[in-house]
């Protein structure tokens, strides 16, 4: 299977992609999934969901704020102490920042997004490097966003911080490649799950249509099946980059958005 016998850390466990990544990693026969988030209640729910699915992998939850380098190191150390290795880190923790146009945006909002999305993701990456170096093997996947590909002015803080992270991935890939450590990104767009459904419900009232009708309108912008991609499919593509099937891939930017952005 895709992640058989791998020890996988997923940072940023929440109601959306984070929990789906954890569940898919367990489904793909990871030997252990380590869950990290700032909110303990979210971790408790995630552990319950992964366990209830009946997979055989071990699950460990470690409350972690990735903007704190010491907490990142404690997470990595706890993983090694219990499981002996770290095969993959999926950095999905994020801060969206305020919804506002760039020309009038609050720099406090930008700083908050950059603190988590750039500095936090790199700090979490740095925390796992010593163990991956000892193994001469490891994979790091950054969850990025199509907002860096297609401009949405109201997401300026989020997109700018993730754009900086994309550049960091290139530098990390070249720096860590000789050590056997791969660093890649997936670019997620619209994704059918709880967070997007909440957005659709809220915005449908403003537009005077149903949430399903709004989803259909969005789907018309997505070439693949003219529908919003499923969370589990986005998670699986990200976990592919963490697997040995992607052993020759590093520094890659994989668009996982149904063709919402068609690059070259």
JSON list of N, CA and C in Angstrom, two decimals, residues 28-54:
[
{"chain": "A", "resi": 28, "resn": "UNK", "atom": "N", "xyz": [-4.00, 3.85, 4.14]},
{"chain": "A", "resi": 28, "resn": "UNK", "atom": "CA", "xyz": [-2.93, 3.38, 3.26]},
{"chain": "A", "resi": 28, "resn": "UNK", "atom": "C", "xyz": [-1.82, 2.67, 4.04]},
{"chain": "A", "resi": 29, "resn": "UNK", "atom": "N", "xyz": [-2.16, 2.19, 5.24]},
{"chain": "A", "resi": 29, "resn": "UNK", "atom": "CA", "xyz": [-1.33, 1.27, 6.03]},
{"chain": "A", "resi": 29, "resn": "UNK", "atom": "C", "xyz": [-0.06, 1.89, 6.58]},
{"chain": "A", "resi": 30, "resn": "UNK", "atom": "N", "xyz": [-0.11, 3.19, 6.90]},
{"chain": "A", "resi": 30, "resn": "UNK", "atom": "CA", "xyz": [0.98, 3.75, 7.70]},
{"chain": "A", "resi": 30, "resn": "UNK", "atom": "C", "xyz": [1.04, 2.98, 9.02]},
{"chain": "A", "resi": 31, "resn": "UNK", "atom": "N", "xyz": [2.23, 2.78, 9.53]},
{"chain": "A", "resi": 31, "resn": "UNK", "atom": "CA", "xyz": [2.34, 2.07, 10.81]},
{"chain": "A", "resi": 31, "resn": "UNK", "atom": "C", "xyz": [1.93, 2.96, 11.97]},
{"chain": "A", "resi": 32, "resn": "UNK", "atom": "N", "xyz": [2.11, 4.29, 11.81]},
{"chain": "A", "resi": 32, "resn": "UNK", "atom": "CA", "xyz": [1.74, 5.23, 12.85]},
{"chain": "A", "resi": 32, "resn": "UNK", "atom": "C", "xyz": [1.41, 6.57, 12.21]},
{"chain": "A", "resi": 33, "resn": "UNK", "atom": "N", "xyz": [0.40, 7.23, 12.76]},
{"chain": "A", "resi": 33, "resn": "UNK", "atom": "CA", "xyz": [0.04, 8.58, 12.36]},
{"chain": "A", "resi": 33, "resn": "UNK", "atom": "C", "xyz": [0.09, 9.46, 13.60]},
{"chain": "A", "resi": 34, "resn": "UNK", "atom": "N", "xyz": [0.87, 10.52, 13.52]},
{"chain": "A", "resi": 34, "resn": "UNK", "atom": "CA", "xyz": [1.04, 11.45, 14.64]},
{"chain": "A", "resi": 34, "resn": "UNK", "atom": "C", "xyz": [0.29, 12.73, 14.28]},
{"chain": "A", "resi": 35, "resn": "UNK", "atom": "N", "xyz": [-0.64, 13.12, 15.14]},
{"chain": "A", "resi": 35, "resn": "UNK", "atom": "CA", "xyz": [-1.52, 14.25, 14.87]},
{"chain": "A", "resi": 35, "resn": "UNK", "atom": "C", "xyz": [-1.10, 15.44, 15.71]},
{"chain": "A", "resi": 36, "resn": "UNK", "atom": "N", "xyz": [-1.05, 16.61, 15.08]},
{"chain": "A", "resi": 36, "resn": "UNK", "atom": "CA", "xyz": [-0.63, 17.83, 15.78]},
{"chain": "A", "resi": 36, "resn": "UNK", "atom": "C", "xyz": [-1.60, 18.96, 15.47]},
{"chain": "A", "resi": 37, "resn": "UNK", "atom": "N", "xyz": [-1.98, 19.69, 16.50]},
{"chain": "A", "resi": 37, "resn": "UNK", "atom": "CA", "xyz": [-2.85, 20.86, 16.34]},
{"chain": "A", "resi": 37, "resn": "UNK", "atom": "C", "xyz": [-2.76, 21.67, 17.63]},
{"chain": "A", "resi": 38, "resn": "UNK", "atom": "N", "xyz": [-3.15, 22.94, 17.53]},
{"chain": "A", "resi": 38, "resn": "UNK", "atom": "CA", "xyz": [-3.15, 23.79, 18.73]},
{"chain": "A", "resi": 38, "resn": "UNK", "atom": "C", "xyz": [-4.29, 23.46, 19.68]},
{"chain": "A", "resi": 39, "resn": "UNK", "atom": "N", "xyz": [-5.39, 22.93, 19.15]},
{"chain": "A", "resi": 39, "resn": "UNK", "atom": "CA", "xyz": [-6.61, 22.73, 19.94]},
{"chain": "A", "resi": 39, "resn": "UNK", "atom": "C", "xyz": [-6.75, 21.27, 20.35]},
{"chain": "A", "resi": 40, "resn": "UNK", "atom": "N", "xyz": [-6.61, 20.95, 21.64]},
{"chain": "A", "resi": 40, "resn": "UNK", "atom": "CA", "xyz": [-6.69, 19.55, 22.09]},
{"chain": "A", "resi": 40, "resn": "UNK", "atom": "C", "xyz": [-7.99, 18.86, 21.72]},
{"chain": "A", "resi": 41, "resn": "UNK", "atom": "N", "xyz": [-9.12, 19.59, 21.73]},
{"chain": "A", "resi": 41, "resn": "UNK", "atom": "CA", "xyz": [-10.40, 18.95, 21.42]},
{"chain": "A", "resi": 41, "resn": "UNK", "atom": "C", "xyz": [-10.42, 18.45, 19.98]},
{"chain": "A", "resi": 42, "resn": "UNK", "atom": "N", "xyz": [-9.79, 19.17, 19.07]},
{"chain": "A", "resi": 42, "resn": "UNK", "atom": "CA", "xyz": [-9.72, 18.72, 17.69]},
{"chain": "A", "resi": 42, "resn": "UNK", "atom": "C", "xyz": [-8.89, 17.44, 17.58]},
{"chain": "A", "resi": 43, "resn": "UNK", "atom": "N", "xyz": [-7.83, 17.37, 18.37]},
{"chain": "A", "resi": 43, "resn": "UNK", "atom": "CA", "xyz": [-7.00, 16.18, 18.37]},
{"chain": "A", "resi": 43, "resn": "UNK", "atom": "C", "xyz": [-7.77, 14.98, 18.90]},
{"chain": "A", "resi": 44, "resn": "UNK", "atom": "N", "xyz": [-8.54, 15.18, 19.96]},
{"chain": "A", "resi": 44, "resn": "UNK", "atom": "CA", "xyz": [-9.35, 14.09, 20.52]},
{"chain": "A", "resi": 44, "resn": "UNK", "atom": "C", "xyz": [-10.33, 13.56, 19.49]},
{"chain": "A", "resi": 45, "resn": "UNK", "atom": "N", "xyz": [-10.97, 14.48, 18.76]},
{"chain": "A", "resi": 45, "resn": "UNK", "atom": "CA", "xyz": [-11.93, 14.07, 17.74]},
{"chain": "A", "resi": 45, "resn": "UNK", "atom": "C", "xyz": [-11.22, 13.33, 16.60]},
{"chain": "A", "resi": 46, "resn": "UNK", "atom": "N", "xyz": [-10.04, 13.80, 16.22]},
{"chain": "A", "resi": 46, "resn": "UNK", "atom": "CA", "xyz": [-9.30, 13.16, 15.14]},
{"chain": "A", "resi": 46, "resn": "UNK", "atom": "C", "xyz": [-8.87, 11.75, 15.52]},
{"chain": "A", "resi": 47, "resn": "UNK", "atom": "N", "xyz": [-8.37, 11.59, 16.73]},
{"chain": "A", "resi": 47, "resn": "UNK", "atom": "CA", "xyz": [-7.97, 10.26, 17.20]},
{"chain": "A", "resi": 47, "resn": "UNK", "atom": "C", "xyz": [-9.17, 9.32, 17.16]},
{"chain": "A", "resi": 48, "resn": "UNK", "atom": "N", "xyz": [-10.32, 9.82, 17.61]},
{"chain": "A", "resi": 48, "resn": "UNK", "atom": "CA", "xyz": [-11.53, 9.00, 17.62]},
{"chain": "A", "resi": 48, "resn": "UNK", "atom": "C", "xyz": [-11.93, 8.59, 16.20]},
{"chain": "A", "resi": 49, "resn": "UNK", "atom": "N", "xyz": [-11.83, 9.51, 15.25]},
{"chain": "A", "resi": 49, "resn": "UNK", "atom": "CA", "xyz": [-12.20, 9.21, 13.87]},
{"chain": "A", "resi": 49, "resn": "UNK", "atom": "C", "xyz": [-11.27, 8.18, 13.25]},
{"chain": "A", "resi": 50, "resn": "UNK", "atom": "N", "xyz": [-9.97, 8.33, 13.45]},
{"chain": "A", "resi": 50, "resn": "UNK", "atom": "CA", "xyz": [-9.02, 7.39, 12.86]},
{"chain": "A", "resi": 50, "resn": "UNK", "atom": "C", "xyz": [-9.19, 6.01, 13.50]},
{"chain": "A", "resi": 51, "resn": "UNK", "atom": "N", "xyz": [-9.36, 6.00, 14.81]},
{"chain": "A", "resi": 51, "resn": "UNK", "atom": "CA", "xyz": [-9.54, 4.73, 15.52]},
{"chain": "A", "resi": 51, "resn": "UNK", "atom": "C", "xyz": [-10.83, 4.03, 15.11]},
{"chain": "A", "resi": 52, "resn": "UNK", "atom": "N", "xyz": [-11.91, 4.81, 14.97]},
{"chain": "A", "resi": 52, "resn": "UNK", "atom": "CA", "xyz": [-13.21, 4.24, 14.62]},
{"chain": "A", "resi": 52, "resn": "UNK", "atom": "C", "xyz": [-13.21, 3.62, 13.23]},
{"chain": "A", "resi": 53, "resn": "UNK", "atom": "N", "xyz": [-12.31, 4.09, 12.36]},
{"chain": "A", "resi": 53, "resn": "UNK", "atom": "CA", "xyz": [-12.26, 3.56, 11.00]},
{"chain": "A", "resi": 53, "resn": "UNK", "atom": "C", "xyz": [-11.73, 2.13, 10.96]},
{"chain": "A", "resi": 54, "resn": "UNK", "atom": "N", "xyz": [-11.16, 1.66, 12.07]},
{"chain": "A", "resi": 54, "resn": "UNK", "atom": "CA", "xyz": [-10.75, 0.27, 12.18]},
{"chain": "A", "resi": 54, "resn": "UNK", "atom": "C", "xyz": [-9.41, -0.07, 11.57]}
]
